[in-house]
């Protein structure tokens, strides 16, 4: 097991972080192309919203997995920033797709939707929780805050993940398996993050 872990860590060290940044933009580029070529079905706006939201939740989950994996010996820490920032990007685009494409910037209808559909408020809570994380994702911000304060602030990622999972579960009617699986994955990752011991520092 240790040999496999060392091999993965060695491979990860050779992968430039730019590869992760570039790879994370591929779904968005594909979505723009699919929308431009009418490949998103009868309701392209809903398809855009759903895909952006799902990708945002997936990247957020991936970023939250970095710490448990590190405690198990896999050091992918250098990719966490890219995953977290891209999670914020997709979730922000999900929100903008709803406001601009779906609601057409009709603020009276947006307010009515917030009243009628509380899951939208949950989604906005998740987005707002991620905003300070995105703003403080740079090295100068980490130095200004200090490592301890920065780590405490970035626990807001837990709030964002729980809000995002709840948003998805309530959004999809009929209790299908997919949103429940995402909610279970979020719960499992957060439980593992809390319960796994921290690695000993040299």
mmCIF file of the C-alpha atoms, coordinates in Angstrom:
data_MODEL
# 
_entry.id   MODEL 
# 
loop_
_atom_site.group_PDB 
_atom_site.id 
_atom_site.type_symbol 
_atom_site.label_atom_id 
_atom_site.label_alt_id 
_atom_site.label_comp_id 
_atom_site.label_asym_id 
_atom_site.label_entity_id 
_atom_site.label_seq_id 
_atom_site.pdbx_PDB_ins_code 
_atom_site.Cartn_x 
_atom_site.Cartn_y 
_atom_site.Cartn_z 
_atom_site.occupancy 
_atom_site.B_iso_or_equiv 
_atom_site.pdbx_formal_charge 
_atom_site.auth_seq_id 
_atom_site.auth_comp_id 
_atom_site.auth_asym_id 
_atom_site.auth_atom_id 
_atom_site.pdbx_PDB_model_num 
ATOM 1   C CA . UNK A 1 1   ? 0.000   0.000  0.000   1.00 0.00 ? 1   UNK A CA 1 
ATOM 2   C CA . UNK A 1 2   ? 2.806   2.396  0.883   1.00 0.00 ? 2   UNK A CA 1 
ATOM 3   C CA . UNK A 1 3   ? 4.471   1.720  -2.473  1.00 0.00 ? 3   UNK A CA 1 
ATOM 4   C CA . UNK A 1 4   ? 1.252   2.565  -4.338  1.00 0.00 ? 4   UNK A CA 1 
ATOM 5   C CA . UNK A 1 5   ? 0.833   5.746  -2.293  1.00 0.00 ? 5   UNK A CA 1 
ATOM 6   C CA . UNK A 1 6   ? 4.426   6.789  -2.980  1.00 0.00 ? 6   UNK A CA 1 
ATOM 7   C CA . UNK A 1 7   ? 3.948   6.152  -6.683  1.00 0.00 ? 7   UNK A CA 1 
ATOM 8   C CA . UNK A 1 8   ? 0.793   8.285  -6.805  1.00 0.00 ? 8   UNK A CA 1 
ATOM 9   C CA . UNK A 1 9   ? 2.477   11.049 -4.835  1.00 0.00 ? 9   UNK A CA 1 
ATOM 10  C CA . UNK A 1 10  ? 5.454   10.965 -7.197  1.00 0.00 ? 10  UNK A CA 1 
ATOM 11  C CA . UNK A 1 11  ? 3.165   11.217 -10.206 1.00 0.00 ? 11  UNK A CA 1 
ATOM 12  C CA . UNK A 1 12  ? 1.230   14.072 -8.619  1.00 0.00 ? 12  UNK A CA 1 
ATOM 13  C CA . UNK A 1 13  ? 4.449   16.019 -8.041  1.00 0.00 ? 13  UNK A CA 1 
ATOM 14  C CA . UNK A 1 14  ? 5.235   15.811 -11.759 1.00 0.00 ? 14  UNK A CA 1 
ATOM 15  C CA . UNK A 1 15  ? 1.829   17.122 -12.879 1.00 0.00 ? 15  UNK A CA 1 
ATOM 16  C CA . UNK A 1 16  ? 1.834   20.939 -13.217 1.00 0.00 ? 16  UNK A CA 1 
ATOM 17  C CA . UNK A 1 17  ? -1.061  22.605 -11.429 1.00 0.00 ? 17  UNK A CA 1 
ATOM 18  C CA . UNK A 1 18  ? -1.827  24.334 -14.718 1.00 0.00 ? 18  UNK A CA 1 
ATOM 19  C CA . UNK A 1 19  ? -3.010  20.976 -16.050 1.00 0.00 ? 19  UNK A CA 1 
ATOM 20  C CA . UNK A 1 20  ? -5.694  20.868 -13.355 1.00 0.00 ? 20  UNK A CA 1 
ATOM 21  C CA . UNK A 1 21  ? -6.744  24.469 -14.033 1.00 0.00 ? 21  UNK A CA 1 
ATOM 22  C CA . UNK A 1 22  ? -6.976  23.779 -17.764 1.00 0.00 ? 22  UNK A CA 1 
ATOM 23  C CA . UNK A 1 23  ? -8.748  20.469 -17.304 1.00 0.00 ? 23  UNK A CA 1 
ATOM 24  C CA . UNK A 1 24  ? -11.301 22.064 -15.008 1.00 0.00 ? 24  UNK A CA 1 
ATOM 25  C CA . UNK A 1 25  ? -12.321 24.516 -17.733 1.00 0.00 ? 25  UNK A CA 1 
ATOM 26  C CA . UNK A 1 26  ? -13.094 21.762 -20.254 1.00 0.00 ? 26  UNK A CA 1 
ATOM 27  C CA . UNK A 1 27  ? -16.671 21.146 -19.036 1.00 0.00 ? 27  UNK A CA 1 
ATOM 28  C CA . UNK A 1 28  ? -17.460 24.863 -19.320 1.00 0.00 ? 28  UNK A CA 1 
ATOM 29  C CA . UNK A 1 29  ? -16.006 25.089 -22.837 1.00 0.00 ? 29  UNK A CA 1 
ATOM 30  C CA . UNK A 1 30  ? -18.001 22.007 -23.843 1.00 0.00 ? 30  UNK A CA 1 
ATOM 31  C CA . UNK A 1 31  ? -21.182 23.506 -22.377 1.00 0.00 ? 31  UNK A CA 1 
ATOM 32  C CA . UNK A 1 32  ? -20.752 26.740 -24.336 1.00 0.00 ? 32  UNK A CA 1 
ATOM 33  C CA . UNK A 1 33  ? -20.170 24.740 -27.510 1.00 0.00 ? 33  UNK A CA 1 
ATOM 34  C CA . UNK A 1 34  ? -23.165 22.460 -26.852 1.00 0.00 ? 34  UNK A CA 1 
ATOM 35  C CA . UNK A 1 35  ? -25.407 25.463 -26.205 1.00 0.00 ? 35  UNK A CA 1 
ATOM 36  C CA . UNK A 1 36  ? -24.206 27.201 -29.372 1.00 0.00 ? 36  UNK A CA 1 
ATOM 37  C CA . UNK A 1 37  ? -24.878 24.074 -31.460 1.00 0.00 ? 37  UNK A CA 1 
ATOM 38  C CA . UNK A 1 38  ? -28.301 23.299 -29.917 1.00 0.00 ? 38  UNK A CA 1 
ATOM 39  C CA . UNK A 1 39  ? -27.265 20.034 -28.279 1.00 0.00 ? 39  UNK A CA 1 
ATOM 40  C CA . UNK A 1 40  ? -28.814 20.602 -24.855 1.00 0.00 ? 40  UNK A CA 1 
ATOM 41  C CA . UNK A 1 41  ? -32.304 19.315 -25.530 1.00 0.00 ? 41  UNK A CA 1 
ATOM 42  C CA . UNK A 1 42  ? -35.715 20.930 -25.421 1.00 0.00 ? 42  UNK A CA 1 
ATOM 43  C CA . UNK A 1 43  ? -34.911 23.143 -22.398 1.00 0.00 ? 43  UNK A CA 1 
ATOM 44  C CA . UNK A 1 44  ? -31.281 24.269 -22.817 1.00 0.00 ? 44  UNK A CA 1 
ATOM 45  C CA . UNK A 1 45  ? -31.454 26.825 -20.001 1.00 0.00 ? 45  UNK A CA 1 
ATOM 46  C CA . UNK A 1 46  ? -32.432 24.195 -17.439 1.00 0.00 ? 46  UNK A CA 1 
ATOM 47  C CA . UNK A 1 47  ? -29.713 21.897 -18.810 1.00 0.00 ? 47  UNK A CA 1 
ATOM 48  C CA . UNK A 1 48  ? -27.132 24.679 -18.428 1.00 0.00 ? 48  UNK A CA 1 
ATOM 49  C CA . UNK A 1 49  ? -28.235 25.396 -14.857 1.00 0.00 ? 49  UNK A CA 1 
ATOM 50  C CA . UNK A 1 50  ? -28.172 21.728 -13.862 1.00 0.00 ? 50  UNK A CA 1 
ATOM 51  C CA . UNK A 1 51  ? -24.794 20.950 -15.396 1.00 0.00 ? 51  UNK A CA 1 
ATOM 52  C CA . UNK A 1 52  ? -23.103 24.038 -13.940 1.00 0.00 ? 52  UNK A CA 1 
ATOM 53  C CA . UNK A 1 53  ? -24.509 23.287 -10.491 1.00 0.00 ? 53  UNK A CA 1 
ATOM 54  C CA . UNK A 1 54  ? -23.477 19.631 -10.633 1.00 0.00 ? 54  UNK A CA 1 
ATOM 55  C CA . UNK A 1 55  ? -19.953 20.439 -11.769 1.00 0.00 ? 55  UNK A CA 1 
ATOM 56  C CA . UNK A 1 56  ? -19.647 23.022 -9.007  1.00 0.00 ? 56  UNK A CA 1 
ATOM 57  C CA . UNK A 1 57  ? -20.718 20.473 -6.396  1.00 0.00 ? 57  UNK A CA 1 
ATOM 58  C CA . UNK A 1 58  ? -18.350 17.863 -7.846  1.00 0.00 ? 58  UNK A CA 1 
ATOM 59  C CA . UNK A 1 59  ? -15.349 20.202 -7.739  1.00 0.00 ? 59  UNK A CA 1 
ATOM 60  C CA . UNK A 1 60  ? -16.262 21.247 -4.201  1.00 0.00 ? 60  UNK A CA 1 
ATOM 61  C CA . UNK A 1 61  ? -16.443 17.605 -3.125  1.00 0.00 ? 61  UNK A CA 1 
ATOM 62  C CA . UNK A 1 62  ? -13.099 16.924 -4.801  1.00 0.00 ? 62  UNK A CA 1 
ATOM 63  C CA . UNK A 1 63  ? -11.475 19.826 -2.932  1.00 0.00 ? 63  UNK A CA 1 
ATOM 64  C CA . UNK A 1 64  ? -12.887 18.566 0.373   1.00 0.00 ? 64  UNK A CA 1 
ATOM 65  C CA . UNK A 1 65  ? -11.409 15.114 -0.289  1.00 0.00 ? 65  UNK A CA 1 
ATOM 66  C CA . UNK A 1 66  ? -7.851  16.486 -0.377  1.00 0.00 ? 66  UNK A CA 1 
ATOM 67  C CA . UNK A 1 67  ? -7.402  16.613 3.408   1.00 0.00 ? 67  UNK A CA 1 
ATOM 68  C CA . UNK A 1 68  ? -8.739  13.089 4.151   1.00 0.00 ? 68  UNK A CA 1 
ATOM 69  C CA . UNK A 1 69  ? -6.580  11.692 1.360   1.00 0.00 ? 69  UNK A CA 1 
ATOM 70  C CA . UNK A 1 70  ? -3.547  13.498 2.784   1.00 0.00 ? 70  UNK A CA 1 
ATOM 71  C CA . UNK A 1 71  ? -4.200  11.963 6.194   1.00 0.00 ? 71  UNK A CA 1 
ATOM 72  C CA . UNK A 1 72  ? -4.206  8.585  4.455   1.00 0.00 ? 72  UNK A CA 1 
ATOM 73  C CA . UNK A 1 73  ? -0.844  9.327  2.839   1.00 0.00 ? 73  UNK A CA 1 
ATOM 74  C CA . UNK A 1 74  ? -1.870  10.797 -0.537  1.00 0.00 ? 74  UNK A CA 1 
ATOM 75  C CA . UNK A 1 75  ? -0.531  14.326 -0.892  1.00 0.00 ? 75  UNK A CA 1 
ATOM 76  C CA . UNK A 1 76  ? -2.593  16.189 -3.497  1.00 0.00 ? 76  UNK A CA 1 
ATOM 77  C CA . UNK A 1 77  ? -2.591  19.433 -1.545  1.00 0.00 ? 77  UNK A CA 1 
ATOM 78  C CA . UNK A 1 78  ? -1.104  21.468 -4.398  1.00 0.00 ? 78  UNK A CA 1 
ATOM 79  C CA . UNK A 1 79  ? -4.270  20.893 -6.447  1.00 0.00 ? 79  UNK A CA 1 
ATOM 80  C CA . UNK A 1 80  ? -6.749  21.977 -3.757  1.00 0.00 ? 80  UNK A CA 1 
ATOM 81  C CA . UNK A 1 81  ? -6.712  25.666 -4.685  1.00 0.00 ? 81  UNK A CA 1 
ATOM 82  C CA . UNK A 1 82  ? -7.547  24.952 -8.324  1.00 0.00 ? 82  UNK A CA 1 
ATOM 83  C CA . UNK A 1 83  ? -10.371 22.611 -7.357  1.00 0.00 ? 83  UNK A CA 1 
ATOM 84  C CA . UNK A 1 84  ? -11.827 25.046 -4.837  1.00 0.00 ? 84  UNK A CA 1 
ATOM 85  C CA . UNK A 1 85  ? -11.643 28.089 -7.100  1.00 0.00 ? 85  UNK A CA 1 
ATOM 86  C CA . UNK A 1 86  ? -13.168 26.183 -9.994  1.00 0.00 ? 86  UNK A CA 1 
ATOM 87  C CA . UNK A 1 87  ? -15.943 24.970 -7.694  1.00 0.00 ? 87  UNK A CA 1 
ATOM 88  C CA . UNK A 1 88  ? -16.727 28.614 -6.919  1.00 0.00 ? 88  UNK A CA 1 
ATOM 89  C CA . UNK A 1 89  ? -16.574 29.483 -10.629 1.00 0.00 ? 89  UNK A CA 1 
ATOM 90  C CA . UNK A 1 90  ? -19.099 26.824 -11.628 1.00 0.00 ? 90  UNK A CA 1 
ATOM 91  C CA . UNK A 1 91  ? -21.436 27.577 -8.728  1.00 0.00 ? 91  UNK A CA 1 
ATOM 92  C CA . UNK A 1 92  ? -21.286 31.313 -9.541  1.00 0.00 ? 92  UNK A CA 1 
ATOM 93  C CA . UNK A 1 93  ? -22.026 30.523 -13.193 1.00 0.00 ? 93  UNK A CA 1 
ATOM 94  C CA . UNK A 1 94  ? -24.929 28.322 -12.038 1.00 0.00 ? 94  UNK A CA 1 
ATOM 95  C CA . UNK A 1 95  ? -26.339 31.283 -10.117 1.00 0.00 ? 95  UNK A CA 1 
ATOM 96  C CA . UNK A 1 96  ? -25.811 33.680 -13.028 1.00 0.00 ? 96  UNK A CA 1 
ATOM 97  C CA . UNK A 1 97  ? -27.477 31.240 -15.433 1.00 0.00 ? 97  UNK A CA 1 
ATOM 98  C CA . UNK A 1 98  ? -30.552 31.284 -13.200 1.00 0.00 ? 98  UNK A CA 1 
ATOM 99  C CA . UNK A 1 99  ? -30.584 35.077 -12.779 1.00 0.00 ? 99  UNK A CA 1 
ATOM 100 C CA . UNK A 1 100 ? -29.787 36.019 -16.393 1.00 0.00 ? 100 UNK A CA 1 
ATOM 101 C CA . UNK A 1 101 ? -30.886 33.157 -18.642 1.00 0.00 ? 101 UNK A CA 1 
ATOM 102 C CA . UNK A 1 102 ? -33.769 31.731 -16.643 1.00 0.00 ? 102 UNK A CA 1 
ATOM 103 C CA . UNK A 1 103 ? -35.205 34.800 -14.894 1.00 0.00 ? 103 UNK A CA 1 
ATOM 104 C CA . UNK A 1 104 ? -34.050 37.393 -17.443 1.00 0.00 ? 104 UNK A CA 1 
ATOM 105 C CA . UNK A 1 105 ? -32.967 39.792 -14.663 1.00 0.00 ? 105 UNK A CA 1 
ATOM 106 C CA . UNK A 1 106 ? -36.637 40.268 -13.712 1.00 0.00 ? 106 UNK A CA 1 
ATOM 107 C CA . UNK A 1 107 ? -36.042 41.086 -10.071 1.00 0.00 ? 107 UNK A CA 1 
ATOM 108 C CA . UNK A 1 108 ? -39.691 40.961 -9.047  1.00 0.00 ? 108 UNK A CA 1 
ATOM 109 C CA . UNK A 1 109 ? -39.940 37.387 -10.347 1.00 0.00 ? 109 UNK A CA 1 
ATOM 110 C CA . UNK A 1 110 ? -36.631 36.518 -8.727  1.00 0.00 ? 110 UNK A CA 1 
ATOM 111 C CA . UNK A 1 111 ? -37.985 37.658 -5.353  1.00 0.00 ? 111 UNK A CA 1 
ATOM 112 C CA . UNK A 1 112 ? -41.174 35.643 -5.882  1.00 0.00 ? 112 UNK A CA 1 
ATOM 113 C CA . UNK A 1 113 ? -39.084 32.595 -6.753  1.00 0.00 ? 113 UNK A CA 1 
ATOM 114 C CA . UNK A 1 114 ? -37.092 32.998 -3.543  1.00 0.00 ? 114 UNK A CA 1 
ATOM 115 C CA . UNK A 1 115 ? -40.347 33.027 -1.587  1.00 0.00 ? 115 UNK A CA 1 
ATOM 116 C CA . UNK A 1 116 ? -41.872 30.030 -3.404  1.00 0.00 ? 116 UNK A CA 1 
ATOM 117 C CA . UNK A 1 117 ? -38.731 27.890 -3.660  1.00 0.00 ? 117 UNK A CA 1 
ATOM 118 C CA . UNK A 1 118 ? -36.665 27.866 -0.438  1.00 0.00 ? 118 UNK A CA 1 
ATOM 119 C CA . UNK A 1 119 ? -34.086 25.560 -2.048  1.00 0.00 ? 119 UNK A CA 1 
ATOM 120 C CA . UNK A 1 120 ? -32.923 28.614 -4.029  1.00 0.00 ? 120 UNK A CA 1 
ATOM 121 C CA . UNK A 1 121 ? -32.093 30.335 -0.751  1.00 0.00 ? 121 UNK A CA 1 
ATOM 122 C CA . UNK A 1 122 ? -30.060 27.272 0.274   1.00 0.00 ? 122 UNK A CA 1 
ATOM 123 C CA . UNK A 1 123 ? -28.132 27.531 -2.986  1.00 0.00 ? 123 UNK A CA 1 
ATOM 124 C CA . UNK A 1 124 ? -27.461 31.203 -2.371  1.00 0.00 ? 124 UNK A CA 1 
ATOM 125 C CA . UNK A 1 125 ? -26.209 30.390 1.144   1.00 0.00 ? 125 UNK A CA 1 
ATOM 126 C CA . UNK A 1 126 ? -23.741 27.967 -0.406  1.00 0.00 ? 126 UNK A CA 1 
ATOM 127 C CA . UNK A 1 127 ? -22.572 30.552 -2.931  1.00 0.00 ? 127 UNK A CA 1 
ATOM 128 C CA . UNK A 1 128 ? -22.163 33.269 -0.285  1.00 0.00 ? 128 UNK A CA 1 
ATOM 129 C CA . UNK A 1 129 ? -20.223 30.837 1.929   1.00 0.00 ? 129 UNK A CA 1 
ATOM 130 C CA . UNK A 1 130 ? -17.798 30.245 -0.935  1.00 0.00 ? 130 UNK A CA 1 
ATOM 131 C CA . UNK A 1 131 ? -17.273 33.920 -1.768  1.00 0.00 ? 131 UNK A CA 1 
ATOM 132 C CA . UNK A 1 132 ? -14.790 34.662 1.074   1.00 0.00 ? 132 UNK A CA 1 
ATOM 133 C CA . UNK A 1 133 ? -13.006 31.404 0.263   1.00 0.00 ? 133 UNK A CA 1 
ATOM 134 C CA . UNK A 1 134 ? -12.463 32.470 -3.327  1.00 0.00 ? 134 UNK A CA 1 
ATOM 135 C CA . UNK A 1 135 ? -11.367 35.966 -2.280  1.00 0.00 ? 135 UNK A CA 1 
ATOM 136 C CA . UNK A 1 136 ? -8.801  34.572 0.198   1.00 0.00 ? 136 UNK A CA 1 
ATOM 137 C CA . UNK A 1 137 ? -7.457  31.813 -2.063  1.00 0.00 ? 137 UNK A CA 1 
ATOM 138 C CA . UNK A 1 138 ? -4.295  33.742 -2.989  1.00 0.00 ? 138 UNK A CA 1 
ATOM 139 C CA . UNK A 1 139 ? -0.930  33.504 -1.239  1.00 0.00 ? 139 UNK A CA 1 
ATOM 140 C CA . UNK A 1 140 ? -0.977  37.190 -0.137  1.00 0.00 ? 140 UNK A CA 1 
ATOM 141 C CA . UNK A 1 141 ? -4.418  36.653 1.452   1.00 0.00 ? 141 UNK A CA 1 
ATOM 142 C CA . UNK A 1 142 ? -3.141  33.599 3.320   1.00 0.00 ? 142 UNK A CA 1 
ATOM 143 C CA . UNK A 1 143 ? -0.160  35.585 4.615   1.00 0.00 ? 143 UNK A CA 1 
ATOM 144 C CA . UNK A 1 144 ? -2.382  38.458 5.749   1.00 0.00 ? 144 UNK A CA 1 
ATOM 145 C CA . UNK A 1 145 ? -4.811  36.177 7.586   1.00 0.00 ? 145 UNK A CA 1 
ATOM 146 C CA . UNK A 1 146 ? -2.208  33.792 8.964   1.00 0.00 ? 146 UNK A CA 1 
ATOM 147 C CA . UNK A 1 147 ? -2.498  30.008 8.553   1.00 0.00 ? 147 UNK A CA 1 
ATOM 148 C CA . UNK A 1 148 ? -4.710  29.437 11.629  1.00 0.00 ? 148 UNK A CA 1 
ATOM 149 C CA . UNK A 1 149 ? -7.279  32.124 10.769  1.00 0.00 ? 149 UNK A CA 1 
ATOM 150 C CA . UNK A 1 150 ? -7.219  31.079 7.125   1.00 0.00 ? 150 UNK A CA 1 
ATOM 151 C CA . UNK A 1 151 ? -8.000  27.456 8.056   1.00 0.00 ? 151 UNK A CA 1 
ATOM 152 C CA . UNK A 1 152 ? -10.859 28.539 10.323  1.00 0.00 ? 152 UNK A CA 1 
ATOM 153 C CA . UNK A 1 153 ? -12.328 30.739 7.595   1.00 0.00 ? 153 UNK A CA 1 
ATOM 154 C CA . UNK A 1 154 ? -12.114 27.958 5.038   1.00 0.00 ? 154 UNK A CA 1 
ATOM 155 C CA . UNK A 1 155 ? -14.328 25.746 7.171   1.00 0.00 ? 155 UNK A CA 1 
ATOM 156 C CA . UNK A 1 156 ? -17.074 27.659 5.385   1.00 0.00 ? 156 UNK A CA 1 
ATOM 157 C CA . UNK A 1 157 ? -16.510 25.069 2.655   1.00 0.00 ? 157 UNK A CA 1 
ATOM 158 C CA . UNK A 1 158 ? -18.418 22.660 4.914   1.00 0.00 ? 158 UNK A CA 1 
ATOM 159 C CA . UNK A 1 159 ? -21.377 25.052 4.959   1.00 0.00 ? 159 UNK A CA 1 
ATOM 160 C CA . UNK A 1 160 ? -21.210 25.431 1.182   1.00 0.00 ? 160 UNK A CA 1 
ATOM 161 C CA . UNK A 1 161 ? -21.133 21.667 0.627   1.00 0.00 ? 161 UNK A CA 1 
ATOM 162 C CA . UNK A 1 162 ? -24.061 20.981 2.964   1.00 0.00 ? 162 UNK A CA 1 
ATOM 163 C CA . UNK A 1 163 ? -26.109 23.822 1.479   1.00 0.00 ? 163 UNK A CA 1 
ATOM 164 C CA . UNK A 1 164 ? -25.323 22.673 -2.062  1.00 0.00 ? 164 UNK A CA 1 
ATOM 165 C CA . UNK A 1 165 ? -26.292 19.072 -1.342  1.00 0.00 ? 165 UNK A CA 1 
ATOM 166 C CA . UNK A 1 166 ? -29.543 20.137 0.358   1.00 0.00 ? 166 UNK A CA 1 
ATOM 167 C CA . UNK A 1 167 ? -30.283 22.505 -2.548  1.00 0.00 ? 167 UNK A CA 1 
ATOM 168 C CA . UNK A 1 168 ? -29.938 19.606 -5.010  1.00 0.00 ? 168 UNK A CA 1 
ATOM 169 C CA . UNK A 1 169 ? -32.039 17.173 -2.944  1.00 0.00 ? 169 UNK A CA 1 
ATOM 170 C CA . UNK A 1 170 ? -34.944 19.611 -2.545  1.00 0.00 ? 170 UNK A CA 1 
ATOM 171 C CA . UNK A 1 171 ? -34.689 20.863 -6.146  1.00 0.00 ? 171 UNK A CA 1 
ATOM 172 C CA . UNK A 1 172 ? -35.209 17.429 -7.728  1.00 0.00 ? 172 UNK A CA 1 
ATOM 173 C CA . UNK A 1 173 ? -38.728 16.171 -7.078  1.00 0.00 ? 173 UNK A CA 1 
ATOM 174 C CA . UNK A 1 174 ? -39.540 12.533 -6.397  1.00 0.00 ? 174 UNK A CA 1 
ATOM 175 C CA . UNK A 1 175 ? -36.438 11.642 -4.366  1.00 0.00 ? 175 UNK A CA 1 
ATOM 176 C CA . UNK A 1 176 ? -34.373 10.066 -7.175  1.00 0.00 ? 176 UNK A CA 1 
ATOM 177 C CA . UNK A 1 177 ? -31.074 8.412  -6.326  1.00 0.00 ? 177 UNK A CA 1 
ATOM 178 C CA . UNK A 1 178 ? -28.619 10.974 -7.765  1.00 0.00 ? 178 UNK A CA 1 
ATOM 179 C CA . UNK A 1 179 ? -29.144 13.918 -5.366  1.00 0.00 ? 179 UNK A CA 1 
ATOM 180 C CA . UNK A 1 180 ? -29.299 11.516 -2.424  1.00 0.00 ? 180 UNK A CA 1 
ATOM 181 C CA . UNK A 1 181 ? -25.964 10.022 -3.478  1.00 0.00 ? 181 UNK A CA 1 
ATOM 182 C CA . UNK A 1 182 ? -24.419 13.495 -3.584  1.00 0.00 ? 182 UNK A CA 1 
ATOM 183 C CA . UNK A 1 183 ? -25.855 14.279 -0.146  1.00 0.00 ? 183 UNK A CA 1 
ATOM 184 C CA . UNK A 1 184 ? -24.444 10.997 1.164   1.00 0.00 ? 184 UNK A CA 1 
ATOM 185 C CA . UNK A 1 185 ? -21.053 11.753 -0.379  1.00 0.00 ? 185 UNK A CA 1 
ATOM 186 C CA . UNK A 1 186 ? -20.964 15.188 1.265   1.00 0.00 ? 186 UNK A CA 1 
ATOM 187 C CA . UNK A 1 187 ? -21.931 13.701 4.635   1.00 0.00 ? 187 UNK A CA 1 
ATOM 188 C CA . UNK A 1 188 ? -19.304 10.968 4.301   1.00 0.00 ? 188 UNK A CA 1 
ATOM 189 C CA . UNK A 1 189 ? -16.515 13.375 3.347   1.00 0.00 ? 189 UNK A CA 1 
ATOM 190 C CA . UNK A 1 190 ? -17.323 15.755 6.201   1.00 0.00 ? 190 UNK A CA 1 
ATOM 191 C CA . UNK A 1 191 ? -17.510 12.869 8.680   1.00 0.00 ? 191 UNK A CA 1 
ATOM 192 C CA . UNK A 1 192 ? -14.147 11.526 7.520   1.00 0.00 ? 192 UNK A CA 1 
ATOM 193 C CA . UNK A 1 193 ? -12.585 14.997 7.734   1.00 0.00 ? 193 UNK A CA 1 
ATOM 194 C CA . UNK A 1 194 ? -13.741 15.298 11.346  1.00 0.00 ? 194 UNK A CA 1 
ATOM 195 C CA . UNK A 1 195 ? -12.846 11.789 12.506  1.00 0.00 ? 195 UNK A CA 1 
ATOM 196 C CA . UNK A 1 196 ? -9.565  10.995 10.765  1.00 0.00 ? 196 UNK A CA 1 
ATOM 197 C CA . UNK A 1 197 ? -6.490  11.894 12.847  1.00 0.00 ? 197 UNK A CA 1 
ATOM 198 C CA . UNK A 1 198 ? -4.233  14.629 11.577  1.00 0.00 ? 198 UNK A CA 1 
ATOM 199 C CA . UNK A 1 199 ? -0.865  13.524 10.221  1.00 0.00 ? 199 UNK A CA 1 
ATOM 200 C CA . UNK A 1 200 ? 2.087   13.961 12.544  1.00 0.00 ? 200 UNK A CA 1 
ATOM 201 C CA . UNK A 1 201 ? 4.201   16.975 11.653  1.00 0.00 ? 201 UNK A CA 1 
ATOM 202 C CA . UNK A 1 202 ? 7.895   16.470 11.204  1.00 0.00 ? 202 UNK A CA 1 
# 
